[in-house]
Amino acid sequence: MASKPKVRPVHEVRLGRIKAAIWENETQNGTRHNVTVTRIYKDGEQWKDSTSFGRDDLPLVAKVADQAHSWIFEQATNSGE
């Protein structure tokens, strides 16, 4: 059985433990981007991620979201959208 190729984000923004992954989707109306924001943490020797954020994480969530928005806006500007 053939495995599916792993889909990777087109760009990532990371500040400390907070990461925004930017995904590209081709649609009939052109390229669109979606963003997932996660908090990474280590459980023993294994790295994991969570979509739950504590009080002290929130300023970084705002910053990575802002940087992701800027990156997406730049891509749209560069492609003439």
mmCIF file of C-alpha atoms in Angstrom, residues 1-68:
data_model
loop_
_atom_site.group_PDB
_atom_site.id
_atom_site.type_symbol
_atom_site.label_atom_id
_atom_site.label_comp_id
_atom_site.label_asym_id
_atom_site.label_seq_id
_atom_site.Cartn_x
_atom_site.Cartn_y
_atom_site.Cartn_z
ATOM 1 C CA MET A 1 0.000 0.000 0.000
ATOM 2 C CA ALA A 2 1.475 3.339 -1.086
ATOM 3 C CA SER A 3 1.585 6.062 1.505
ATOM 4 C CA LYS A 4 0.406 9.586 0.802
ATOM 5 C CA PRO A 5 3.129 12.198 0.470
ATOM 6 C CA LYS A 6 3.347 14.368 3.560
ATOM 7 C CA VAL A 7 1.799 17.772 2.965
ATOM 8 C CA ARG A 8 3.878 20.573 4.443
ATOM 9 C CA PRO A 9 3.035 24.204 5.103
ATOM 10 C CA VAL A 10 4.370 26.752 2.606
ATOM 11 C CA HIS A 11 5.708 28.894 5.451
ATOM 12 C CA GLU A 12 6.037 28.819 9.238
ATOM 13 C CA VAL A 13 6.404 31.572 11.790
ATOM 14 C CA ARG A 14 7.747 30.572 15.186
ATOM 15 C CA LEU A 15 8.327 32.598 18.327
ATOM 16 C CA GLY A 16 9.420 30.492 21.267
ATOM 17 C CA ARG A 17 6.911 27.671 21.745
ATOM 18 C CA ILE A 18 4.230 29.219 19.522
ATOM 19 C CA LYS A 19 4.097 28.342 15.826
ATOM 20 C CA ALA A 20 1.882 29.484 12.956
ATOM 21 C CA ALA A 21 1.859 27.173 9.936
ATOM 22 C CA ILE A 22 0.635 28.699 6.675
ATOM 23 C CA TRP A 23 -1.050 26.342 4.227
ATOM 24 C CA GLU A 24 -1.658 27.065 0.550
ATOM 25 C CA ASN A 25 -4.819 25.961 -1.210
ATOM 26 C CA GLU A 26 -5.512 26.320 -4.910
ATOM 27 C CA THR A 27 -9.135 27.208 -5.619
ATOM 28 C CA GLN A 28 -11.152 28.271 -8.653
ATOM 29 C CA ASN A 29 -10.703 31.833 -7.403
ATOM 30 C CA GLY A 30 -6.927 31.560 -7.096
ATOM 31 C CA THR A 31 -4.558 30.752 -4.272
ATOM 32 C CA ARG A 32 -5.906 30.996 -0.735
ATOM 33 C CA HIS A 33 -4.053 30.582 2.541
ATOM 34 C CA ASN A 34 -5.100 29.123 5.876
ATOM 35 C CA VAL A 35 -3.199 29.314 9.144
ATOM 36 C CA THR A 36 -2.975 26.887 12.052
ATOM 37 C CA VAL A 37 -1.520 28.099 15.340
ATOM 38 C CA THR A 38 -0.062 25.610 17.816
ATOM 39 C CA ARG A 39 1.963 25.516 20.999
ATOM 40 C CA ILE A 40 4.776 22.977 20.986
ATOM 41 C CA TYR A 41 5.927 21.219 24.123
ATOM 42 C CA LYS A 42 8.032 18.261 25.128
ATOM 43 C CA ASP A 43 6.450 15.258 26.846
ATOM 44 C CA GLY A 44 9.405 13.222 28.073
ATOM 45 C CA GLU A 45 11.584 12.799 24.995
ATOM 46 C CA GLN A 46 8.776 13.347 22.485
ATOM 47 C CA TRP A 47 7.737 16.697 20.994
ATOM 48 C CA LYS A 48 3.991 17.300 20.816
ATOM 49 C CA ASP A 49 1.725 20.185 19.944
ATOM 50 C CA SER A 50 -1.463 21.651 21.321
ATOM 51 C CA THR A 51 -4.042 24.211 20.249
ATOM 52 C CA SER A 52 -4.568 25.254 23.866
ATOM 53 C CA PHE A 53 -2.795 28.397 25.068
ATOM 54 C CA GLY A 54 -2.087 29.771 28.507
ATOM 55 C CA ARG A 55 -2.225 33.409 29.557
ATOM 56 C CA ASP A 56 1.486 33.950 28.944
ATOM 57 C CA ASP A 57 1.259 32.382 25.463
ATOM 58 C CA LEU A 58 -1.322 34.861 24.175
ATOM 59 C CA PRO A 59 1.039 37.758 23.340
ATOM 60 C CA LEU A 60 3.088 35.362 21.179
ATOM 61 C CA VAL A 61 -0.078 33.985 19.566
ATOM 62 C CA ALA A 62 -0.961 37.553 18.554
ATOM 63 C CA LYS A 63 2.543 38.184 17.204
ATOM 64 C CA VAL A 64 2.772 34.996 15.110
ATOM 65 C CA ALA A 65 -0.746 35.650 13.767
ATOM 66 C CA ASP A 66 0.311 39.171 12.772
ATOM 67 C CA GLN A 67 3.488 37.902 11.103
ATOM 68 C CA ALA A 68 1.538 35.172 9.283
#
